[in-house]
PDB file of C-alpha atoms in Angstrom:
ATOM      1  CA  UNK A 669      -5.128  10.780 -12.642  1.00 51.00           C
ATOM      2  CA  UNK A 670      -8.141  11.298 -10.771  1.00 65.00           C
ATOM      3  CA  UNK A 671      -8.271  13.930  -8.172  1.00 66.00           C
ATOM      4  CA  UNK A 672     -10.108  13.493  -4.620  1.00 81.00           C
ATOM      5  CA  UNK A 673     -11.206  16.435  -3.111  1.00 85.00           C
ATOM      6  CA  UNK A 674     -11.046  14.305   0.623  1.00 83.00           C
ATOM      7  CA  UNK A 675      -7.557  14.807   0.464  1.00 86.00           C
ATOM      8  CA  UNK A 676      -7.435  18.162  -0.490  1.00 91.00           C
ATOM      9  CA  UNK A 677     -10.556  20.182   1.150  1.00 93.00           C
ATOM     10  CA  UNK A 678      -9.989  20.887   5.080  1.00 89.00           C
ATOM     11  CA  UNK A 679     -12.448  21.674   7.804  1.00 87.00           C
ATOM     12  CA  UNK A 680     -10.748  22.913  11.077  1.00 86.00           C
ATOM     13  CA  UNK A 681     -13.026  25.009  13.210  1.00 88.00           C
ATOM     14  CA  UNK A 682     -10.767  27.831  13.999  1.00 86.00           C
ATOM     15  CA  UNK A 683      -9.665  28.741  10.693  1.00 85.00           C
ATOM     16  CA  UNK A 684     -12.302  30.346   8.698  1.00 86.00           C
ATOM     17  CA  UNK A 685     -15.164  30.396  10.646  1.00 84.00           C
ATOM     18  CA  UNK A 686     -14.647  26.109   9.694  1.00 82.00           C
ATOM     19  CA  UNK A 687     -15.463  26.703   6.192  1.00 89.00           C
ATOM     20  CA  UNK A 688     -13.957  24.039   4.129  1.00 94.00           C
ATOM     21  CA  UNK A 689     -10.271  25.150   3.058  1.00 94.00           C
ATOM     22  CA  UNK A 690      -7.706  23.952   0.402  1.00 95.00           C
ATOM     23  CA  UNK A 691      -4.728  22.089   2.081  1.00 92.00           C
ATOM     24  CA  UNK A 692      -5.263  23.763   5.246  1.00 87.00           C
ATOM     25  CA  UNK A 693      -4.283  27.142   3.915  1.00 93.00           C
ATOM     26  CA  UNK A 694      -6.612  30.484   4.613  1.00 92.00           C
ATOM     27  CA  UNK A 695      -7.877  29.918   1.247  1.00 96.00           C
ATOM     28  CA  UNK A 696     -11.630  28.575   0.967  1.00 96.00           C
ATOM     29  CA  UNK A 697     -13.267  26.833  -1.701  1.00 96.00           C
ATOM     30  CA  UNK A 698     -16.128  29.892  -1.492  1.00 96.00           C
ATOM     31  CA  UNK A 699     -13.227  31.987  -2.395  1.00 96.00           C
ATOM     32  CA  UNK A 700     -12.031  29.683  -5.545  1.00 97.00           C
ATOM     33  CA  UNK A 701     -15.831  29.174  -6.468  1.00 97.00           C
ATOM     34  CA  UNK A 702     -16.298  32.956  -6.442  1.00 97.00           C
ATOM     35  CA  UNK A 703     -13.450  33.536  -8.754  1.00 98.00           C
ATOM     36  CA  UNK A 704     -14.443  31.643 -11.163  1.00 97.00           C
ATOM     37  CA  UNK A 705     -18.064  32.548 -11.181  1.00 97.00           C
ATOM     38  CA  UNK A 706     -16.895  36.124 -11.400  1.00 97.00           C
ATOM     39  CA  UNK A 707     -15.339  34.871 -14.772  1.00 97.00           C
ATOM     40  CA  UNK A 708     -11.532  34.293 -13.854  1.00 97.00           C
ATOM     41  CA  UNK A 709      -9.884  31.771 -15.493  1.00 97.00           C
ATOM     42  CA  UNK A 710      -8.190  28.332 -13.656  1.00 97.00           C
ATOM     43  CA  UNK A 711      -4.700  29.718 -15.563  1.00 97.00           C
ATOM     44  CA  UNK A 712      -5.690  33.464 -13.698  1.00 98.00           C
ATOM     45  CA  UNK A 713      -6.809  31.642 -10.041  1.00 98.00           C
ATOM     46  CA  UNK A 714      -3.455  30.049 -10.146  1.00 98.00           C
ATOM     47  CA  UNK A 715      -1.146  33.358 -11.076  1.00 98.00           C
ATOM     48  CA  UNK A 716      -2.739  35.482  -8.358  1.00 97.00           C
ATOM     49  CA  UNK A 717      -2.156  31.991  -5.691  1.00 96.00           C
ATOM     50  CA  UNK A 718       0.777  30.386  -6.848  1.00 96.00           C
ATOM     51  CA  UNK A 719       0.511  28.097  -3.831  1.00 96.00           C
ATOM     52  CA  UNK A 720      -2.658  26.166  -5.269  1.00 97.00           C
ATOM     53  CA  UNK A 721      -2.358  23.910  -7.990  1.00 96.00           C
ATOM     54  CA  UNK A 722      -4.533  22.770 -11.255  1.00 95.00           C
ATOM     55  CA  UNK A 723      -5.778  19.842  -8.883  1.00 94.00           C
ATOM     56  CA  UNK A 724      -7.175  21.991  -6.094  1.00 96.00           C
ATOM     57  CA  UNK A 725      -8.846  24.134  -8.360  1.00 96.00           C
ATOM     58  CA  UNK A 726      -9.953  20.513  -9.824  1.00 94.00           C
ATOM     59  CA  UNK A 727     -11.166  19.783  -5.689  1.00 95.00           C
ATOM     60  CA  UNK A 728     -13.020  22.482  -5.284  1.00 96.00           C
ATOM     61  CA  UNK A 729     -15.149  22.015  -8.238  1.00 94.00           C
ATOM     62  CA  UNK A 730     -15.934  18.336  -7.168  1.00 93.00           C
ATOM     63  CA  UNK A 731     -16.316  19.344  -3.983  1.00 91.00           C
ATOM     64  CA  UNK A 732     -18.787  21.752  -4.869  1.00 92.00           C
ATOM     65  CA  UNK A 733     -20.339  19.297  -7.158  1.00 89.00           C
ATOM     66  CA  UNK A 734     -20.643  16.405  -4.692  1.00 87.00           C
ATOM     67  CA  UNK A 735     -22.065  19.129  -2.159  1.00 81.00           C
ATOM     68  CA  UNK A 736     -25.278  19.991  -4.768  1.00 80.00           C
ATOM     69  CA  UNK A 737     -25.652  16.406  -5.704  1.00 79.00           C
ATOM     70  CA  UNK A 738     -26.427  15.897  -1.823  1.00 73.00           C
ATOM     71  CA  UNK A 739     -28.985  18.588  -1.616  1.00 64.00           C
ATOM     72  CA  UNK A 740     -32.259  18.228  -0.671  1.00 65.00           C
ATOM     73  CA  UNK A 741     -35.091  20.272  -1.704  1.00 63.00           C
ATOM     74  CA  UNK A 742     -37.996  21.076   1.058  1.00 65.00           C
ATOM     75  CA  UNK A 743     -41.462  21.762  -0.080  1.00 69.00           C
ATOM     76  CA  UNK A 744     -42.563  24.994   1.391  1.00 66.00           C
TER      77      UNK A 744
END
């Protein structure tokens, strides 16, 4: 089963400065992003936030993904 990240990833303005959240919780996708650049694993995201799941880890990366795909690059 496919996962969409438009169900998943919340923007409310007073929670987080508005950055876009997981399920509404304090957690943002920066945060998720971060630990898995810093070389965490999904399995090691999920045992230190037992409140996400495999599919919200799954959300932020196609957030994240649909996010650079809609870049735009400016000549300087």
């Amino acid at each position: 089963m496919k996962v969409s990240y438009q169900s998943r990833i919340t923007l409310e303005p007073g929670k987080r400065s508005g950055h876009p959240c997981i399920r509404g919780l304090r957690i943002t996708v920066y945060d998720i992003l971060g630990y898995l650049a810093a070389g965490m694993t999904i399995t090691e995201v999920l045992e230190d936030f037992p409140m996400l799941t495999h599919d919200d880890i799954v959300a932020c990366l196609q957030y994240a993904a649909d996010r650079e795909r809609q870049s735009i690059l400016v000549a300087a």
